[in-house]
Structure formats: structure tokens, C-alpha cells
Amino acid sequence: MLEQSSLQSVESTTGAVMTAMIHVTDHFHAFIVRAGRVDLMVNGDRHSLRTGSGLLLAPGQLYQVVSSEEATRFVDVRVDPYDLFAPLLAERFVTPFMTGATLPLKLLTPTERAEKAVLDTIDKVSRSLHGDSSFALLDATLQMAVVWRYWIQQTNEQPRLVGQDRMKAMLAYIHEHVTERVTLEQIAEAGGLSRAECCRYFTKWTATSPLAYACDVRMEAAAHQLQETTESVAAIASRFGYTSVSHFVQTFKKVHKVTPLAYRKGKKTK
């Protein structure tokens, strides 16, 4: 089980502006800010995490990193909770807490004794996973099981977040049609909403509008093509539904702050 564990720790140092991508958690996440400040939108609510603080996030939630201070360092430990326990234990201590009735998130502050202990444990998990001990994964798994135990103690019966499924459907539609210039009507239809309701949903759940988000997703995908292929800018522009190369370049520069060719050159020199 341990060799195939989903447990991993991602450590990042950010700039002043983060990517606008909205994520749907498919794992249990534990965030810690080691230095600086990072702002996240979780299910439409904004949370600011400062040095030493953290956040536990249940599977199936919508989150977006919207901004941070320069050189903010943070850790994201993620795991499929079923990888932490043997099947019989998982049936009792994981399955009942993987529904919409679980607590969507839990903020952790170092001033609260119990929360400080959890933050320290998450930090140990990350350091174990980045260490060279032959028992690193075993140590990290045992430590993360302690964090999960704390988590399920915090859960309470809550109604499923109204609109969460609609938002997921609209986000999925945008990502599935990433090479197309989708319309507001198409996005709204994917969520079973009117255009006005669709705009209100994005205003509540994210830091952007439906069409602006769809544009950001296309430009992120276009950036990946520039980095991973040798195709011309014109060919990539056409693939993403742009008949005008100059319009594509302007849109790309608005999102990434550099032209497509400068982006490709910068990635190759790193």
C-alpha cells in the first residue's frame, strides 16, 4: 500500500500574483504558510493565511489561489485518505467522512495549542517526504493519519453547499472545451442556469467572471503548448480558436504579461 500511496508534499515559492486557475480537490489537502501571506478563495469565501498558519481542506471543494506576498513560501500536503489506513479501518474512519456532510475546511492558527500541534505534524509530514530516510514514506503516512484523526473530530453535520455541483459542472465544461471560445450561454447551460445566474455564481465562488476565467484557462493551455511543442504561434492561435494572430498575442500578453515568443524563450532559458 505504501509504495502506491498518493501522499505527496508540494513546496512552492510564489511571486506577487498567482495563477487564476480554480481547482476541485480530489484529495485531502493540508496547507501551511512558512513565510509571507497567501490569499485563497475556498467555495466562494476568501481566506488569508499568514506565516505559521494553515488550512485543512476536504475532498470535493473549490479553491483558487488569488494572490500572495513576494517570495511567499507555502506547503501543500495532499493524500487520498484511503491510502492512510488498512481497508477495515478505512471503512470506519474514512468512508463516513467522504460525503458532503463533512466540514469543508478548517483554518489552523499557531496561537491555538491544539491547532499548533496539527501544524507541526503537517510540517513533519512534508519534511519526512523530502528527506532521504528509507522510512520516510512510512513516517509521513503515520503522521498524516494523525492529522486525519484530528480532522474527522472536527466534522459536523452540515448541508451540502448549495450550488457546488453547478459550479463544478460549469468549470468542467470550460476545461473540456479548452480549445474553443465558449460563450456565456454555453457555460450557463452546463450549470443549468441563466446567463445572469451564471455570472452571479462566478462572482460568489471565484475572483473572476465566466468568460474571463474561460480565457485564462485557454491561455494557460496555450502556454503549455508553447513550452512543450515547437509549433508556430500562428498554429497555436488557430488551435485555440483565434483567426487573428495579433488578437491571440494581445490576449496572451494580458494574461501572462509577456508575448507568446517571449514566454517560450523564457521557459527554454530556465
mmCIF file of C-alpha atoms in Angstrom:
data_model
loop_
_atom_site.group_PDB
_atom_site.id
_atom_site.type_symbol
_atom_site.label_atom_id
_atom_site.label_comp_id
_atom_site.label_asym_id
_atom_site.label_seq_id
_atom_site.Cartn_x
_atom_site.Cartn_y
_atom_site.Cartn_z
ATOM 1 C CA MET A 1 0.000 0.000 0.000
ATOM 2 C CA LEU A 2 2.761 2.457 0.914
ATOM 3 C CA GLU A 3 4.625 2.117 -2.386
ATOM 4 C CA GLN A 4 1.476 3.186 -4.234
ATOM 5 C CA SER A 5 0.482 5.879 -1.770
ATOM 6 C CA SER A 6 -0.928 9.129 -3.119
ATOM 7 C CA LEU A 7 0.705 11.035 -0.255
ATOM 8 C CA GLN A 8 2.852 13.894 -1.531
ATOM 9 C CA SER A 9 4.085 17.304 -0.468
ATOM 10 C CA VAL A 10 4.418 20.237 -2.868
ATOM 11 C CA GLU A 11 6.537 23.154 -1.677
ATOM 12 C CA SER A 12 6.253 26.448 -3.554
ATOM 13 C CA THR A 13 7.731 29.920 -3.524
ATOM 14 C CA THR A 14 5.352 32.426 -5.093
ATOM 15 C CA GLY A 15 5.513 35.814 -6.737
ATOM 16 C CA ALA A 16 3.105 38.662 -6.132
ATOM 17 C CA VAL A 17 0.395 37.288 -8.439
ATOM 18 C CA MET A 18 -0.699 33.661 -8.637
ATOM 19 C CA THR A 19 -2.389 31.698 -11.409
ATOM 20 C CA ALA A 20 -6.138 32.222 -11.682
ATOM 21 C CA MET A 21 -6.925 28.525 -12.070
ATOM 22 C CA ILE A 22 -9.761 27.136 -9.974
ATOM 23 C CA HIS A 23 -9.158 23.650 -8.591
ATOM 24 C CA VAL A 24 -11.549 20.964 -7.375
ATOM 25 C CA THR A 25 -9.833 18.975 -4.635
ATOM 26 C CA ASP A 26 -9.736 15.251 -5.290
ATOM 27 C CA HIS A 27 -7.573 14.638 -2.221
ATOM 28 C CA PHE A 28 -7.416 15.725 1.387
ATOM 29 C CA HIS A 29 -5.203 18.855 1.481
ATOM 30 C CA ALA A 30 -3.200 20.384 4.317
ATOM 31 C CA PHE A 31 -1.688 23.807 3.611
ATOM 32 C CA ILE A 32 0.970 25.598 5.684
ATOM 33 C CA VAL A 33 2.459 29.033 5.037
ATOM 34 C CA ARG A 34 6.105 29.007 6.120
ATOM 35 C CA ALA A 35 6.738 32.650 5.241
ATOM 36 C CA GLY A 36 4.666 35.516 3.872
ATOM 37 C CA ARG A 37 0.952 35.556 3.118
ATOM 38 C CA VAL A 38 -1.259 33.817 0.579
ATOM 39 C CA ASP A 39 -4.946 34.502 -0.144
ATOM 40 C CA LEU A 40 -7.242 31.690 -1.235
ATOM 41 C CA MET A 41 -10.850 31.584 -2.382
ATOM 42 C CA VAL A 42 -12.473 28.439 -0.986
ATOM 43 C CA ASN A 43 -16.066 27.752 -2.031
ATOM 44 C CA GLY A 44 -16.521 31.462 -2.717
ATOM 45 C CA ASP A 45 -15.086 32.715 0.590
ATOM 46 C CA ARG A 46 -11.714 34.456 0.815
ATOM 47 C CA HIS A 47 -9.195 33.335 3.429
ATOM 48 C CA SER A 48 -5.830 34.934 4.179
ATOM 49 C CA LEU A 49 -3.122 32.634 5.514
ATOM 50 C CA ARG A 50 -0.084 34.227 7.127
ATOM 51 C CA THR A 51 3.249 32.871 8.324
ATOM 52 C CA GLY A 52 2.749 29.824 10.536
ATOM 53 C CA SER A 53 -0.963 29.387 9.787
ATOM 54 C CA GLY A 54 -2.595 26.671 7.726
ATOM 55 C CA LEU A 55 -5.727 25.157 6.274
ATOM 56 C CA LEU A 56 -7.236 21.673 6.056
ATOM 57 C CA LEU A 57 -9.405 21.145 3.002
ATOM 58 C CA ALA A 58 -11.791 18.253 2.357
ATOM 59 C CA PRO A 59 -12.026 16.439 -0.992
ATOM 60 C CA GLY A 60 -14.504 17.902 -3.460
ATOM 61 C CA GLN A 61 -14.043 21.599 -2.601
ATOM 62 C CA LEU A 62 -13.415 24.509 -4.975
ATOM 63 C CA TYR A 63 -10.298 26.564 -4.273
ATOM 64 C CA GLN A 64 -8.280 29.221 -6.026
ATOM 65 C CA VAL A 65 -5.010 30.882 -5.026
ATOM 66 C CA VAL A 66 -5.689 34.537 -5.830
ATOM 67 C CA SER A 67 -2.663 36.457 -4.540
ATOM 68 C CA SER A 68 0.336 36.390 -2.272
ATOM 69 C CA GLU A 69 3.185 38.495 -0.991
ATOM 70 C CA GLU A 70 6.518 38.378 -2.790
ATOM 71 C CA ALA A 71 8.537 35.225 -2.075
ATOM 72 C CA THR A 72 5.796 33.586 -0.018
ATOM 73 C CA ARG A 73 6.762 30.001 0.833
ATOM 74 C CA PHE A 74 3.988 27.504 1.393
ATOM 75 C CA VAL A 75 3.494 23.763 1.571
ATOM 76 C CA ASP A 76 0.594 21.723 0.204
ATOM 77 C CA VAL A 77 0.449 18.179 1.574
ATOM 78 C CA ARG A 78 -2.164 16.066 -0.183
ATOM 79 C CA VAL A 79 -3.331 12.482 0.134
ATOM 80 C CA ASP A 80 -6.178 10.131 -0.667
ATOM 81 C CA PRO A 81 -7.313 9.302 2.899
ATOM 82 C CA TYR A 82 -7.915 5.674 1.882
ATOM 83 C CA ASP A 83 -4.129 5.344 1.499
ATOM 84 C CA LEU A 84 -3.624 6.062 5.200
ATOM 85 C CA PHE A 85 -5.405 3.038 6.633
ATOM 86 C CA ALA A 86 -5.972 -0.658 6.141
ATOM 87 C CA PRO A 87 -9.349 -1.443 4.484
ATOM 88 C CA LEU A 88 -11.220 -2.270 7.691
ATOM 89 C CA LEU A 89 -10.049 0.935 9.366
ATOM 90 C CA ALA A 90 -10.745 2.970 6.232
ATOM 91 C CA GLU A 91 -14.324 1.668 6.145
ATOM 92 C CA ARG A 92 -14.857 3.014 9.644
ATOM 93 C CA PHE A 93 -12.694 6.138 9.739
ATOM 94 C CA VAL A 94 -12.655 7.370 6.127
ATOM 95 C CA THR A 95 -15.806 6.406 4.215
ATOM 96 C CA PRO A 96 -18.305 8.101 6.599
ATOM 97 C CA PHE A 97 -16.348 11.368 6.278
ATOM 98 C CA MET A 98 -16.073 11.498 2.491
ATOM 99 C CA THR A 99 -19.538 12.919 1.853
ATOM 100 C CA GLY A 100 -20.985 16.419 1.663
ATOM 101 C CA ALA A 101 -21.738 16.246 5.383
ATOM 102 C CA THR A 102 -18.084 16.722 6.342
ATOM 103 C CA LEU A 103 -16.556 20.017 7.323
ATOM 104 C CA PRO A 104 -15.413 21.669 4.043
ATOM 105 C CA LEU A 105 -12.388 23.376 5.601
ATOM 106 C CA LYS A 106 -10.623 24.065 8.867
ATOM 107 C CA LEU A 107 -8.375 27.071 9.421
ATOM 108 C CA LEU A 108 -5.369 26.443 11.659
ATOM 109 C CA THR A 109 -3.639 29.156 13.682
ATOM 110 C CA PRO A 110 -0.391 28.740 15.652
ATOM 111 C CA THR A 111 -1.848 30.606 18.649
ATOM 112 C CA GLU A 112 -4.263 27.738 19.408
ATOM 113 C CA ARG A 113 -2.435 24.923 21.183
ATOM 114 C CA ALA A 114 -4.227 22.014 19.511
ATOM 115 C CA GLU A 115 -4.018 23.629 16.091
ATOM 116 C CA LYS A 116 -0.320 24.408 16.582
ATOM 117 C CA ALA A 117 0.271 20.698 17.235
ATOM 118 C CA VAL A 118 -1.506 19.837 13.955
ATOM 119 C CA LEU A 119 0.532 22.444 12.064
ATOM 120 C CA ASP A 120 3.740 20.965 13.495
ATOM 121 C CA THR A 121 2.632 17.479 12.427
ATOM 122 C CA ILE A 122 1.892 18.639 8.875
ATOM 123 C CA ASP A 123 5.325 20.231 8.763
ATOM 124 C CA LYS A 124 6.856 16.925 9.883
ATOM 125 C CA VAL A 125 4.969 15.127 7.097
ATOM 126 C CA SER A 126 6.427 17.472 4.497
ATOM 127 C CA ARG A 127 9.956 17.216 5.862
ATOM 128 C CA SER A 128 9.703 13.437 6.044
ATOM 129 C CA LEU A 129 8.620 13.220 2.399
ATOM 130 C CA HIS A 130 11.527 15.411 1.333
ATOM 131 C CA GLY A 131 14.041 13.519 3.465
ATOM 132 C CA ASP A 132 16.253 10.638 2.406
ATOM 133 C CA SER A 133 15.307 8.158 5.106
ATOM 134 C CA SER A 134 14.294 4.697 3.915
ATOM 135 C CA PHE A 135 11.309 5.025 6.282
ATOM 136 C CA ALA A 136 10.304 8.498 5.018
ATOM 137 C CA LEU A 137 7.013 7.429 3.436
ATOM 138 C CA LEU A 138 6.084 5.253 6.411
ATOM 139 C CA ASP A 139 6.812 8.082 8.867
ATOM 140 C CA ALA A 140 4.858 10.577 6.761
ATOM 141 C CA THR A 141 1.888 8.211 6.417
ATOM 142 C CA LEU A 142 1.672 7.636 10.176
ATOM 143 C CA GLN A 143 1.916 11.376 10.825
ATOM 144 C CA MET A 144 -0.736 12.201 8.229
ATOM 145 C CA ALA A 145 -3.060 9.636 9.800
ATOM 146 C CA VAL A 146 -2.822 11.722 12.987
ATOM 147 C CA VAL A 147 -3.813 14.824 11.020
ATOM 148 C CA TRP A 148 -6.789 12.948 9.523
ATOM 149 C CA ARG A 149 -7.823 11.824 13.020
ATOM 150 C CA TYR A 150 -7.873 15.468 14.122
ATOM 151 C CA TRP A 151 -9.835 16.356 11.004
ATOM 152 C CA ILE A 152 -12.643 13.864 11.488
ATOM 153 C CA GLN A 153 -13.009 15.005 15.101
ATOM 154 C CA GLN A 154 -13.868 18.475 13.764
ATOM 155 C CA THR A 155 -16.535 17.349 11.326
ATOM 156 C CA ASN A 156 -20.168 18.042 11.954
ATOM 157 C CA GLU A 157 -23.384 17.531 10.072
ATOM 158 C CA GLN A 158 -23.699 20.329 7.522
ATOM 159 C CA PRO A 159 -25.929 20.564 4.456
ATOM 160 C CA ARG A 160 -24.179 20.230 1.123
ATOM 161 C CA LEU A 161 -23.012 23.608 -0.139
ATOM 162 C CA VAL A 162 -25.769 25.000 -2.356
ATOM 163 C CA GLY A 163 -24.540 25.446 -5.902
ATOM 164 C CA GLN A 164 -21.320 23.470 -5.568
ATOM 165 C CA ASP A 165 -22.354 20.868 -8.153
ATOM 166 C CA ARG A 166 -23.453 23.574 -10.576
ATOM 167 C CA MET A 167 -20.091 25.336 -10.267
ATOM 168 C CA LYS A 168 -18.224 22.066 -10.807
ATOM 169 C CA ALA A 169 -20.286 21.374 -13.930
ATOM 170 C CA MET A 170 -19.519 24.808 -15.384
ATOM 171 C CA LEU A 171 -15.813 24.542 -14.583
ATOM 172 C CA ALA A 172 -15.684 21.062 -16.111
ATOM 173 C CA TYR A 173 -17.354 22.344 -19.285
ATOM 174 C CA ILE A 174 -14.776 25.133 -19.642
ATOM 175 C CA HIS A 175 -11.840 22.754 -19.165
ATOM 176 C CA GLU A 176 -13.314 20.133 -21.512
ATOM 177 C CA HIS A 177 -13.711 22.760 -24.262
ATOM 178 C CA VAL A 178 -10.385 24.476 -23.638
ATOM 179 C CA THR A 179 -9.566 24.930 -27.347
ATOM 180 C CA GLU A 180 -12.924 26.560 -28.061
ATOM 181 C CA ARG A 181 -14.035 30.126 -27.481
ATOM 182 C CA VAL A 182 -17.019 29.145 -25.365
ATOM 183 C CA THR A 183 -19.895 31.562 -24.885
ATOM 184 C CA LEU A 184 -21.574 32.715 -21.704
ATOM 185 C CA GLU A 185 -24.721 30.881 -22.842
ATOM 186 C CA GLN A 186 -22.839 27.581 -23.149
ATOM 187 C CA ILE A 187 -21.236 27.929 -19.720
ATOM 188 C CA ALA A 188 -24.567 28.826 -18.134
ATOM 189 C CA GLU A 189 -26.313 25.898 -19.839
ATOM 190 C CA ALA A 190 -23.692 23.481 -18.453
ATOM 191 C CA GLY A 191 -24.724 24.567 -14.958
ATOM 192 C CA GLY A 192 -28.449 24.676 -15.724
ATOM 193 C CA LEU A 193 -28.515 28.426 -15.120
ATOM 194 C CA SER A 194 -29.444 31.617 -16.891
ATOM 195 C CA ARG A 195 -26.659 33.927 -18.050
ATOM 196 C CA ALA A 196 -27.289 36.325 -15.174
ATOM 197 C CA GLU A 197 -27.307 33.494 -12.627
ATOM 198 C CA CYS A 198 -24.105 32.104 -14.140
ATOM 199 C CA CYS A 199 -22.369 35.460 -13.670
ATOM 200 C CA ARG A 200 -23.616 35.663 -10.070
ATOM 201 C CA TYR A 201 -22.272 32.170 -9.362
ATOM 202 C CA PHE A 202 -18.806 33.078 -10.639
ATOM 203 C CA THR A 203 -18.898 36.332 -8.671
ATOM 204 C CA LYS A 204 -19.699 34.376 -5.494
ATOM 205 C CA TRP A 205 -17.429 31.358 -5.971
ATOM 206 C CA THR A 206 -14.416 32.825 -7.753
ATOM 207 C CA ALA A 207 -12.428 36.013 -8.204
ATOM 208 C CA THR A 208 -13.353 36.417 -11.863
ATOM 209 C CA SER A 209 -16.171 36.303 -14.434
ATOM 210 C CA PRO A 210 -17.178 33.237 -16.501
ATOM 211 C CA LEU A 211 -15.672 34.454 -19.787
ATOM 212 C CA ALA A 212 -12.549 35.869 -18.139
ATOM 213 C CA TYR A 213 -11.955 32.539 -16.440
ATOM 214 C CA ALA A 214 -12.502 30.648 -19.707
ATOM 215 C CA CYS A 215 -9.936 32.946 -21.336
ATOM 216 C CA ASP A 216 -7.437 32.318 -18.522
ATOM 217 C CA VAL A 217 -7.868 28.562 -18.944
ATOM 218 C CA ARG A 218 -7.274 28.818 -22.704
ATOM 219 C CA MET A 219 -4.171 30.950 -22.206
ATOM 220 C CA GLU A 220 -2.780 28.505 -19.609
ATOM 221 C CA ALA A 221 -3.280 25.677 -22.101
ATOM 222 C CA ALA A 222 -1.725 27.765 -24.870
ATOM 223 C CA ALA A 223 1.273 28.471 -22.636
ATOM 224 C CA HIS A 224 1.696 24.738 -22.114
ATOM 225 C CA GLN A 225 1.711 24.232 -25.903
ATOM 226 C CA LEU A 226 4.363 26.922 -26.323
ATOM 227 C CA GLN A 227 6.505 25.254 -23.691
ATOM 228 C CA GLU A 228 6.064 21.650 -24.813
ATOM 229 C CA THR A 229 5.963 21.958 -28.622
ATOM 230 C CA THR A 230 7.774 23.771 -31.452
ATOM 231 C CA GLU A 231 4.573 24.776 -33.222
ATOM 232 C CA SER A 232 4.365 28.322 -34.506
ATOM 233 C CA VAL A 233 2.412 30.978 -32.634
ATOM 234 C CA ALA A 234 0.022 31.163 -35.596
ATOM 235 C CA ALA A 235 -0.686 27.414 -35.423
ATOM 236 C CA ILE A 236 -1.320 27.547 -31.668
ATOM 237 C CA ALA A 237 -3.533 30.613 -32.079
ATOM 238 C CA SER A 238 -5.622 28.768 -34.664
ATOM 239 C CA ARG A 239 -5.899 25.703 -32.428
ATOM 240 C CA PHE A 240 -7.399 27.830 -29.668
ATOM 241 C CA GLY A 241 -9.986 29.431 -31.907
ATOM 242 C CA TYR A 242 -8.239 32.684 -32.854
ATOM 243 C CA THR A 243 -8.453 33.771 -36.502
ATOM 244 C CA SER A 244 -6.239 36.766 -35.761
ATOM 245 C CA VAL A 245 -2.704 36.092 -34.508
ATOM 246 C CA SER A 246 -2.388 39.659 -33.223
ATOM 247 C CA HIS A 247 -5.559 39.210 -31.127
ATOM 248 C CA PHE A 248 -4.154 35.973 -29.694
ATOM 249 C CA VAL A 249 -0.847 37.704 -28.861
ATOM 250 C CA GLN A 250 -2.661 40.584 -27.147
ATOM 251 C CA THR A 251 -4.824 38.198 -25.115
ATOM 252 C CA PHE A 252 -1.844 36.026 -24.163
ATOM 253 C CA LYS A 253 0.147 39.076 -23.061
ATOM 254 C CA LYS A 254 -2.770 40.330 -20.960
ATOM 255 C CA VAL A 255 -2.824 37.046 -19.008
ATOM 256 C CA HIS A 256 0.897 36.165 -18.849
ATOM 257 C CA LYS A 257 2.391 39.700 -19.010
ATOM 258 C CA VAL A 258 4.697 38.678 -21.889
ATOM 259 C CA THR A 259 4.229 37.817 -25.568
ATOM 260 C CA PRO A 260 3.997 34.143 -26.627
ATOM 261 C CA LEU A 261 7.509 34.196 -28.138
ATOM 262 C CA ALA A 262 8.971 35.836 -25.027
ATOM 263 C CA TYR A 263 7.207 33.245 -22.870
ATOM 264 C CA ARG A 264 8.641 30.380 -24.944
ATOM 265 C CA LYS A 265 12.126 31.871 -24.868
ATOM 266 C CA GLY A 266 11.960 32.493 -21.121
ATOM 267 C CA LYS A 267 10.902 28.901 -20.397
ATOM 268 C CA LYS A 268 13.687 27.493 -22.542
ATOM 269 C CA THR A 269 16.345 29.529 -20.736
ATOM 270 C CA LYS A 270 15.270 28.412 -17.261
#
